mmCIF file of C-alpha atoms in Angstrom:
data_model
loop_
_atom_site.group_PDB
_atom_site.id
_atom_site.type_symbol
_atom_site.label_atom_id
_atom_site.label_comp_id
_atom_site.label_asym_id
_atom_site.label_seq_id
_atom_site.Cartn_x
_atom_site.Cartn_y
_atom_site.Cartn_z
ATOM 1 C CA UNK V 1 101.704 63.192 -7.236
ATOM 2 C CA UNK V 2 101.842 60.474 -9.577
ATOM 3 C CA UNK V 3 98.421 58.987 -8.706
ATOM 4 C CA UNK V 4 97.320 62.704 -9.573
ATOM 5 C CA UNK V 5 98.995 62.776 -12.896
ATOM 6 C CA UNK V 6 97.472 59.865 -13.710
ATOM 7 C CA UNK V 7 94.280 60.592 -12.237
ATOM 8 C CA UNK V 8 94.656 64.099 -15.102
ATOM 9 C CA UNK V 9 95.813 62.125 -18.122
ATOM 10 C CA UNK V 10 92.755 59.495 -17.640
ATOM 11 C CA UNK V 11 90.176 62.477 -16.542
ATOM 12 C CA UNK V 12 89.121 60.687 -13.511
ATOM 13 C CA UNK V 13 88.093 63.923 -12.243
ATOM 14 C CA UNK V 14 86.634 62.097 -8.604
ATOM 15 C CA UNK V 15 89.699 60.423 -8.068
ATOM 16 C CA UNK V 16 92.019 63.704 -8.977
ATOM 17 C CA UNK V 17 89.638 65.406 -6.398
ATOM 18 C CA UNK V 18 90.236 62.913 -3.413
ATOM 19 C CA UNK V 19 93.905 63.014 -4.348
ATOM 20 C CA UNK V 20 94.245 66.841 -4.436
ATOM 21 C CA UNK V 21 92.395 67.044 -0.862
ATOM 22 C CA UNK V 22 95.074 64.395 0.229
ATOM 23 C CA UNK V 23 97.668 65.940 -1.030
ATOM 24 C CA UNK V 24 96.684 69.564 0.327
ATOM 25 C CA UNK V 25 95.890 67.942 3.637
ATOM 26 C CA UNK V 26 99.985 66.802 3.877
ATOM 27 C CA UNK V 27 101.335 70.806 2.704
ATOM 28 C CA UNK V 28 98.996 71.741 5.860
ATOM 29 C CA UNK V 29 100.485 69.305 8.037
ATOM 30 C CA UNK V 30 104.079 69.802 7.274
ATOM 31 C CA UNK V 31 102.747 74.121 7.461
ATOM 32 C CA UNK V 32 103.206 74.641 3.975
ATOM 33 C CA UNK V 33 100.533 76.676 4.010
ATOM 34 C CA UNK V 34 101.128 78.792 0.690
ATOM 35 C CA UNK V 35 101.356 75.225 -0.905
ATOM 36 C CA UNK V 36 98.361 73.733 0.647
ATOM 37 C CA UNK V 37 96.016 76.786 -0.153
ATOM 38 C CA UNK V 38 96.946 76.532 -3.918
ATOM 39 C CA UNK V 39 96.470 72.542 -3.891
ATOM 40 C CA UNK V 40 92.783 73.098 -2.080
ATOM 41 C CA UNK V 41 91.769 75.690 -4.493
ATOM 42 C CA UNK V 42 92.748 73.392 -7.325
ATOM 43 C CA UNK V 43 90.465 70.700 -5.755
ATOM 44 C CA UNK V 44 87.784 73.481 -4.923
ATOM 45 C CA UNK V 45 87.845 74.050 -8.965
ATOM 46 C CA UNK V 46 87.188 70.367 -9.853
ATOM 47 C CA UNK V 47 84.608 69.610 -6.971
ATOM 48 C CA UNK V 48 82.459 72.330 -7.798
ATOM 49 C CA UNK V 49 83.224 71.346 -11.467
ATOM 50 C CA UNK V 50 81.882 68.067 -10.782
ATOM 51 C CA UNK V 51 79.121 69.104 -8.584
ATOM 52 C CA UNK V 52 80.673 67.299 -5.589
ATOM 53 C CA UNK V 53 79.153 69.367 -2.894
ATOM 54 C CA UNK V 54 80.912 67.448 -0.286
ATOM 55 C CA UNK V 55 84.107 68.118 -1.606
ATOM 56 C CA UNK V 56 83.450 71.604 -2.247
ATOM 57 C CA UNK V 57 82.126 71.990 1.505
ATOM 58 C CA UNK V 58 85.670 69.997 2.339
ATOM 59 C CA UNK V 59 87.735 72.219 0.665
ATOM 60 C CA UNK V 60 86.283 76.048 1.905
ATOM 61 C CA UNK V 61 86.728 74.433 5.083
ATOM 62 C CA UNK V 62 90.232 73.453 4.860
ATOM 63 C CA UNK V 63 90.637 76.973 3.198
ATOM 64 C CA UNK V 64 89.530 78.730 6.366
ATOM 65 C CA UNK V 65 91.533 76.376 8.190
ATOM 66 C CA UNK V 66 94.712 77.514 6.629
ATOM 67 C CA UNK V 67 93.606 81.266 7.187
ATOM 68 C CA UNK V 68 93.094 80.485 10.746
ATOM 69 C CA UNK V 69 96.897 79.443 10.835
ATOM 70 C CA UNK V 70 97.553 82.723 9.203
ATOM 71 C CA UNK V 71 95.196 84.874 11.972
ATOM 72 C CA UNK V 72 93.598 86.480 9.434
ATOM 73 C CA UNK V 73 89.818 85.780 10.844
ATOM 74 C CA UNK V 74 87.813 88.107 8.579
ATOM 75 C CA UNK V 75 89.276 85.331 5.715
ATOM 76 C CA UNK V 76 88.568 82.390 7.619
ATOM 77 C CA UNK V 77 84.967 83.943 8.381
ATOM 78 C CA UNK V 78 84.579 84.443 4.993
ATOM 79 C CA UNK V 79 85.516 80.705 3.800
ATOM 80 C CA UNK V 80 83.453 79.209 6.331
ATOM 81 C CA UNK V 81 80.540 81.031 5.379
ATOM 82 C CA UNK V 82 80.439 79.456 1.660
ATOM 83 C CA UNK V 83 81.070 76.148 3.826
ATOM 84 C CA UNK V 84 77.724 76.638 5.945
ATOM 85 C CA UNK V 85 76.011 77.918 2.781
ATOM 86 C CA UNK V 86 76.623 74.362 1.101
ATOM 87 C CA UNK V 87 75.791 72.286 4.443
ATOM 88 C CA UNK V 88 72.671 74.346 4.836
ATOM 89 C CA UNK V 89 71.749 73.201 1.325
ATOM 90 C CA UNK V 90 72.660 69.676 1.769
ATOM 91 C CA UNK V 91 70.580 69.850 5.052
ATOM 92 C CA UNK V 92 73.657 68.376 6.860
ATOM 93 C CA UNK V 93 72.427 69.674 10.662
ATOM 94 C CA UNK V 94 75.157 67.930 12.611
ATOM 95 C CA UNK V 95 77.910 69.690 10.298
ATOM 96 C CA UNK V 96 76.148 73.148 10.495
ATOM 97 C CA UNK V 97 75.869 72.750 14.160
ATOM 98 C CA UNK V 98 80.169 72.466 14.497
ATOM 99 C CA UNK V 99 80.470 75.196 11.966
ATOM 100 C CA UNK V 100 78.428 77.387 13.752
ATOM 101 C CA UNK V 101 80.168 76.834 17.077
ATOM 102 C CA UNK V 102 83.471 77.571 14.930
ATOM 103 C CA UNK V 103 82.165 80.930 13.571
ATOM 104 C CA UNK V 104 80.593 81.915 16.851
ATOM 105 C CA UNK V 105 84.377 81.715 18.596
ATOM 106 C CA UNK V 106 86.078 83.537 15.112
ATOM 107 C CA UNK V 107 82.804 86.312 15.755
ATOM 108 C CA UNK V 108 83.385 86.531 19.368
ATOM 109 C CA UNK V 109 87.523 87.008 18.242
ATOM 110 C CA UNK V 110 86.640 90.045 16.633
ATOM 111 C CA UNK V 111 84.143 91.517 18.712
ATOM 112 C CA UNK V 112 81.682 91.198 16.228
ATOM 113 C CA UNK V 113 78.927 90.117 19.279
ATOM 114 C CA UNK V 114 75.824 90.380 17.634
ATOM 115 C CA UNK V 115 76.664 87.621 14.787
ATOM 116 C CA UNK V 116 78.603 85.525 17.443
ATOM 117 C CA UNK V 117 75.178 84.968 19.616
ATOM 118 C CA UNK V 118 73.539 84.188 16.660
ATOM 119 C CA UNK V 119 75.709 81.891 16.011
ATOM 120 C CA UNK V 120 75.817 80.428 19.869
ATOM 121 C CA UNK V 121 71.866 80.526 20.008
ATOM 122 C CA UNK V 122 71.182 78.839 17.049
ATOM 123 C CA UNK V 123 73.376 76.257 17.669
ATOM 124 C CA UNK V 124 71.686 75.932 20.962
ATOM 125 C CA UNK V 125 68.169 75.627 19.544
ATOM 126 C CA UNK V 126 69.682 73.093 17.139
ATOM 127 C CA UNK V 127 71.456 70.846 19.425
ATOM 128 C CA UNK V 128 67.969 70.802 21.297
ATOM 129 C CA UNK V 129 66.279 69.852 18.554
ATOM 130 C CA UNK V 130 68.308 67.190 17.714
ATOM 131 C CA UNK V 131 68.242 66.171 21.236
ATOM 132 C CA UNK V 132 72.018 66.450 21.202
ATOM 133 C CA UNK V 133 73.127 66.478 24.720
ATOM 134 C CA UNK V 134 76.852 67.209 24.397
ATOM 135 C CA UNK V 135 76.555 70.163 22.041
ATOM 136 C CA UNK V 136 74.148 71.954 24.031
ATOM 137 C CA UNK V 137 76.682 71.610 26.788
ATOM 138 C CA UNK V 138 79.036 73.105 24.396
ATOM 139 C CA UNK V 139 76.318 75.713 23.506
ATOM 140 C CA UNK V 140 75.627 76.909 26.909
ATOM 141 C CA UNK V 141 79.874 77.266 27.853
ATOM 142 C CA UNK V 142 80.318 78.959 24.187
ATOM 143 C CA UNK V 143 77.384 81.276 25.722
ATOM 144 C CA UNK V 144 79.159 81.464 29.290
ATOM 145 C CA UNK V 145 82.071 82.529 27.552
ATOM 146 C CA UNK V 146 80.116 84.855 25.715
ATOM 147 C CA UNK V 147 78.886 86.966 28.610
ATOM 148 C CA UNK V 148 81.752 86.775 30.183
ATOM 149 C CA UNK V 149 83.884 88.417 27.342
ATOM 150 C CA UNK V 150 80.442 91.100 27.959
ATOM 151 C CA UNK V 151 81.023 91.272 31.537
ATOM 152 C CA UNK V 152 77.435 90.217 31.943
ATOM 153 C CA UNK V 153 78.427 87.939 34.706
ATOM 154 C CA UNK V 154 75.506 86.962 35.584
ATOM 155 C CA UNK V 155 73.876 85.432 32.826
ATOM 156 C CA UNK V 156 77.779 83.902 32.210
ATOM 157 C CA UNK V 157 77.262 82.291 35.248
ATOM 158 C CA UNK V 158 73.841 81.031 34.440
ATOM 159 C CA UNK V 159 75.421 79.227 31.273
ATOM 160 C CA UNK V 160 78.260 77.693 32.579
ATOM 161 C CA UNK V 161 76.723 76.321 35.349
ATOM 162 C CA UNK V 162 74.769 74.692 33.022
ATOM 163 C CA UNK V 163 77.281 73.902 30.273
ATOM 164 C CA UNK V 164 79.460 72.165 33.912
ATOM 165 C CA UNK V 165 76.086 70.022 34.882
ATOM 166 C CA UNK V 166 75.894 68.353 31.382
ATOM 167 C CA UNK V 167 79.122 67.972 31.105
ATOM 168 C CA UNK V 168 79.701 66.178 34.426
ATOM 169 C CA UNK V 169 76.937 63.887 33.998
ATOM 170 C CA UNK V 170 78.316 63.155 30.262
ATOM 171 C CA UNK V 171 81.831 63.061 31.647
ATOM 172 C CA UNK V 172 83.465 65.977 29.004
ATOM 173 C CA UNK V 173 86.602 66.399 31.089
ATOM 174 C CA UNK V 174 88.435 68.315 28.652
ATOM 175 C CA UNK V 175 85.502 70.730 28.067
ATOM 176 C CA UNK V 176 84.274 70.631 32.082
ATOM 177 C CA UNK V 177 87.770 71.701 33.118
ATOM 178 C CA UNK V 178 87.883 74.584 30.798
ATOM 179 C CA UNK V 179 84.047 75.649 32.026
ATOM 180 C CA UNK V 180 85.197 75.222 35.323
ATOM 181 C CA UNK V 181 88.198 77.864 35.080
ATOM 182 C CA UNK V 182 86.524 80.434 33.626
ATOM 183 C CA UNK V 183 83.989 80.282 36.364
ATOM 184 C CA UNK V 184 86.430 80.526 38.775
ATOM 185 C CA UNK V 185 87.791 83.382 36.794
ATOM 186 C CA UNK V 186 84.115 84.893 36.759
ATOM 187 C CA UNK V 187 84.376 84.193 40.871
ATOM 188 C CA UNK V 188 87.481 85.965 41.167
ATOM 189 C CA UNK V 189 86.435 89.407 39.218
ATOM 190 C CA UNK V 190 83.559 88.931 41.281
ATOM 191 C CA UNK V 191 85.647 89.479 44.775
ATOM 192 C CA UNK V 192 83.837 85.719 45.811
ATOM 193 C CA UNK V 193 87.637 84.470 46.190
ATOM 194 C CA UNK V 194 87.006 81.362 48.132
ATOM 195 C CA UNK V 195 84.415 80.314 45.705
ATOM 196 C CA UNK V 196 87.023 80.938 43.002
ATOM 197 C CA UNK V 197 89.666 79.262 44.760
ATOM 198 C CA UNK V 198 87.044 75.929 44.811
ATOM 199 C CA UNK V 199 86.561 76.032 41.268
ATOM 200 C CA UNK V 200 90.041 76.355 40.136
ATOM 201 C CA UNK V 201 91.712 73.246 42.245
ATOM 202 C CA UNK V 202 88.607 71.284 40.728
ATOM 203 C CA UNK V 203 89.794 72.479 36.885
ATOM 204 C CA UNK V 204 93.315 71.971 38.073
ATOM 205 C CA UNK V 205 92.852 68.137 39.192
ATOM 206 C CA UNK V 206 91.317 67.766 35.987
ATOM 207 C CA UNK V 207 93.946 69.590 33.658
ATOM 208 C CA UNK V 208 96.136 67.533 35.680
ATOM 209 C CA UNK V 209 94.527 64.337 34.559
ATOM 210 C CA UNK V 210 94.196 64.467 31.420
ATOM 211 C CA UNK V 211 97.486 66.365 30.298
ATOM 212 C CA UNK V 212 96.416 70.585 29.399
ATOM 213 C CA UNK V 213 99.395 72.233 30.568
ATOM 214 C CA UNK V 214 97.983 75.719 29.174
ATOM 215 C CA UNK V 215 95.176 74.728 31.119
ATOM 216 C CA UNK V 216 97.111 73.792 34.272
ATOM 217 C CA UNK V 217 99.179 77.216 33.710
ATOM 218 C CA UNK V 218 95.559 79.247 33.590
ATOM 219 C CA UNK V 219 95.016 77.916 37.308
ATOM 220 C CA UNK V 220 98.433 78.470 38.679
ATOM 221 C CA UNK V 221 98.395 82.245 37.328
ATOM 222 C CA UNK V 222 94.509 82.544 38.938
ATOM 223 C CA UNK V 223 95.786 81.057 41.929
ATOM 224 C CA UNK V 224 98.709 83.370 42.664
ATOM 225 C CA UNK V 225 96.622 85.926 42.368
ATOM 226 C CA UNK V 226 93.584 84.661 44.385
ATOM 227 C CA UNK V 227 95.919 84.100 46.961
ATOM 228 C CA UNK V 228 97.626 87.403 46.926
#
């Protein structure tokens, strides 16, 4: 706070912007979250007042962060929507392609499944393009997931199969073990129970591994009631 004050009474506006973000960034982490949300809009006003797109980018960002904390999506949509407008302009692709991943999931949250495949697809066709291997991975499970929330198993299926081939050969455990559940879980509402079984004791030994206990729970609960 005193680097700030300073930061005002010399009208270093760059400096007071870092220092707001900081100091928003440590109300978020201690879940101030009323706090935080007036300390990034303060450094929203003197990015955009300083034509520090970056910042400004930052900052709607961090916004819909804190709205995500607070569940309400439609706000957190709405924030990281002014943040892909900005990256689109700066032509920052590798940016765009995580915030569209992030507002395909929020989308998908609310049933809103038109906008969430757009989202999915073009980050898809993106990650191609930039022959970026481990987000189309990610694109085809966030488009596994997709169907599956449709119950259109069988293109689900079709995805994560090949969202769990890239990320095997890339070695994504975090993301394969995840893949691999729900296509157990896709297995199981399928009746194909010993397939399902398979599937889940491979995502287990990897939850296992590398320390996801909700992941590790998922299995247990699909296992009792493979078993059954």
């Amino acid at each position: 706070k005193l680097g700030l004050n300073i930061a005002k009474k010399r009208k270093q506006k760059f400096i007071e912007d870092i220092i707001l973000g900081n100091l928003a960034i440590l109300y978020f982490n201690r879940s101030d979250y009323k706090t935080s949300l007036e300390v990034f809009n303060e450094q929203l006003k003197v990015a955009v007042e300083i034509g520090d797109k970056f910042g400004e980018a930052l900052a709607y960002g961090n916004i819909a962060t804190i709205f995500f904390q607070l569940s309400d999506l439609n706000k957190t949509i709405e924030f990281l929507l002014k943040k892909k407008n900005i990256i689109e302009e700066m032509g920052n692709k590798r940016s765009l392609n995580i915030v569209l991943g992030n507002l395909g999931q929020y989308y998908l949250s609310l049933n809103d499944f038109q906008k969430a495949k757009e989202c999915f697809e073009k980050k898809l066709k993106d990650s191609k393009e930039m022959e970026d291997k481990y987000n189309v991975g990610i694109s085809y499970g966030y488009l596994g997931n997709f169907y599956f929330k449709k119950k259109e198993f069988k293109t689900s299926e079709k995805c994560l199969k090949k969202a769990i081939s890239i990320c095997r050969e890339l070695k994504v455990q975090d993301f394969l073990g995840e893949y691999l559940y729900r296509l157990a879980e896709l297995k199981y509402y399928q009746n194909e129970y010993k397939t399902a079984l398979k599937h889940s004791n491979s995502s287990l030994k990897i939850a296992e591994e590398i320390n996801q206990p909700k992941l590790i729970n998922a299995n247990k609960e699909l296992k009792e009631k493979i078993l059954r």
